[in-house]
Coordinates of C-alpha atoms in Angstrom, one line a residue:
H110 CA 0.0 0.0 0.0
N111 CA 1.8 3.0 -1.3
V112 CA 0.2 6.2 -0.1
D113 CA 1.2 9.5 -1.7
L114 CA 1.3 12.3 0.8
P115 CA 1.6 16.0 -0.2
S116 CA 5.2 17.1 0.3
D117 CA 4.6 20.7 1.3
E118 CA 5.7 21.8 4.8
S119 CA 2.1 22.6 6.0
T120 CA 1.1 18.9 5.7
S121 CA 4.4 17.4 6.7
L122 CA 4.2 14.6 9.3
L123 CA 7.5 15.8 10.8
P124 CA 7.3 18.3 13.7
Q125 CA 7.8 21.9 12.5
P126 CA 10.1 24.2 14.4
A127 CA 8.2 26.7 16.5
K128 CA 8.1 30.2 15.1
S129 CA 10.1 32.8 17.0
Y130 CA 8.2 35.6 18.7
K131 CA 9.5 38.0 16.1
Q132 CA 8.2 35.8 13.3
Q133 CA 4.8 35.5 15.0
A134 CA 4.7 39.3 15.4
F135 CA 5.7 39.8 11.8
D136 CA 2.9 37.4 10.6
I137 CA 0.4 39.3 12.7
V138 CA 1.5 42.8 11.8
E139 CA 1.7 42.0 8.1
G140 CA -1.7 40.4 8.1
N141 CA -0.4 36.9 7.2
T142 CA -2.7 35.2 9.8
K143 CA -6.2 35.3 11.0
Q144 CA -5.0 37.2 14.1
G145 CA -3.1 39.6 11.7
K146 CA -6.3 40.3 9.8
W147 CA -8.0 41.2 13.1
F148 CA -5.1 43.3 14.1
N149 CA -5.0 45.3 10.9
G150 CA -8.8 45.6 11.0
F151 CA -8.5 47.0 14.6
I152 CA -5.9 49.5 13.5
M153 CA -8.0 50.5 10.5
V154 CA -11.1 51.1 12.7
L155 CA -8.9 53.1 15.1
I156 CA -7.6 55.3 12.3
L157 CA -11.2 55.9 10.9
L158 CA -12.5 56.8 14.4
N159 CA -9.7 59.3 14.8
V160 CA -10.6 60.9 11.5
L161 CA -14.3 61.1 12.5
L162 CA -13.4 62.5 15.8
F163 CA -11.1 65.1 14.2
F164 CA -14.1 66.4 12.2
A165 CA -16.4 66.2 15.3
T166 CA -14.1 68.2 17.4
T167 CA -14.1 71.1 15.0
T168 CA -17.4 72.0 16.8
K169 CA -16.3 73.7 20.0
D170 CA -19.5 72.8 21.8
F171 CA -19.1 69.1 21.1
Y172 CA -15.4 69.2 22.1
H173 CA -16.1 71.0 25.4
R174 CA -19.0 68.6 26.3
H175 CA -16.9 65.5 25.6
K176 CA -13.4 66.8 26.3
W177 CA -12.4 64.2 28.9
A178 CA -13.6 61.3 26.7
L179 CA -12.0 62.7 23.6
E180 CA -8.7 63.3 25.3
F181 CA -8.8 59.8 26.8
F182 CA -9.5 58.3 23.4
E183 CA -6.7 60.3 21.9
F184 CA -4.3 59.1 24.5
I185 CA -5.3 55.4 24.0
S186 CA -5.0 55.9 20.2
V187 CA -1.5 57.4 20.5
V188 CA -0.4 54.5 22.8
V189 CA -1.6 52.0 20.3
F190 CA -0.1 53.8 17.3
T191 CA 3.2 54.1 19.2
A192 CA 3.2 50.4 20.1
E193 CA 2.4 49.5 16.5
Y194 CA 5.3 51.6 15.3
A195 CA 7.7 50.1 17.8
L196 CA 6.6 46.6 16.7
R197 CA 7.1 47.5 13.0
V198 CA 10.6 48.7 13.8
Y199 CA 11.3 45.5 15.8
I200 CA 10.2 43.2 12.9
A201 CA 11.8 45.3 10.1
P202 CA 14.7 42.8 9.7
L203 CA 12.1 40.2 8.6
K204 CA 10.6 42.5 6.1
Y205 CA 14.0 43.5 4.7
E206 CA 15.7 40.1 5.0
K207 CA 18.8 40.9 2.9
M208 CA 19.8 43.9 5.1
A209 CA 21.6 44.0 8.4
H210 CA 19.2 44.5 11.3
G211 CA 20.1 48.1 11.9
M212 CA 19.9 49.0 8.3
A213 CA 16.5 47.2 8.0
R214 CA 15.1 49.2 10.9
T215 CA 16.5 52.5 9.4
M216 CA 14.9 51.5 6.0
F217 CA 11.5 51.2 7.7
C218 CA 11.9 54.4 9.7
C219 CA 12.8 56.3 6.6
S220 CA 10.2 54.7 4.3
F221 CA 7.0 56.6 3.3
F222 CA 4.8 54.5 5.6
G223 CA 7.4 54.7 8.5
I224 CA 7.3 58.5 8.3
I225 CA 3.5 58.5 8.1
D226 CA 3.3 56.3 11.2
L227 CA 5.7 58.5 13.1
M228 CA 3.8 61.7 12.2
G229 CA 0.7 60.0 13.6
F230 CA 1.9 60.0 17.2
L231 CA 5.2 61.9 17.5
P232 CA 3.6 65.4 17.8
Y233 CA 1.4 64.2 20.7
W234 CA 4.4 63.0 22.7
L235 CA 6.3 66.2 21.9
T236 CA 3.6 68.2 23.5
I237 CA 3.6 65.9 26.6
F238 CA 7.4 65.9 27.1
F239 CA 8.2 69.4 25.7
P240 CA 5.2 71.6 26.5
E241 CA 7.3 74.7 25.5
A242 CA 7.3 73.3 22.0
R243 CA 3.6 74.6 21.8
I244 CA 2.6 72.4 18.9
S245 CA -1.0 73.2 18.3
L246 CA -3.6 70.4 18.9
A247 CA -5.0 71.1 15.5
L248 CA -1.7 70.3 13.9
I249 CA -1.4 67.1 15.9
R250 CA -4.9 66.0 14.7
V251 CA -4.1 66.9 11.1
L252 CA -0.9 64.9 11.2
R253 CA -2.9 62.0 12.6
I254 CA -5.2 62.1 9.6
V255 CA -2.1 61.5 7.5
R256 CA -2.4 57.9 8.8
V257 CA -5.3 57.5 6.5
F258 CA -2.7 57.4 3.7
R259 CA -1.1 54.6 5.6
A260 CA -4.5 52.8 5.8
E261 CA -5.0 53.3 2.1
G262 CA -1.6 51.8 1.2
Q263 CA -1.5 49.1 3.8
Y264 CA -5.0 47.8 4.4
F265 CA -6.7 48.3 1.1
E266 CA -4.2 46.4 -1.1

């Protein structure tokens, strides 16, 4: 009884080596898994909510009535965007496999999407840690809208 089994790795009867945490993070962030699709969907919803709230806060009355909730949501959003950026920097060597780790990370940070991501949260942290910088809240929100370009390029491919 000769049974032909598929030879690809996904159906191999041999145990597969466990993926490293970095590889698992890469698969999630790049949307290569079910969890990755959920992660990217969550980021997309967060971006869209930030855009909607940007327009809603142009009404001073709305902003003043919901100031605490809006500022809390903005803080949570910035923390999530910062963590996502840090994760993308961490996994960059897997995205740019032929480069040295430092060069791969630099490549991501200097890429169009890397700069877009950075502009989505950096102004917020600058106003927290350097209040004398006096970056206007409107500028911060406008720069966060730039992340929509990230969404367009990343999530709607």
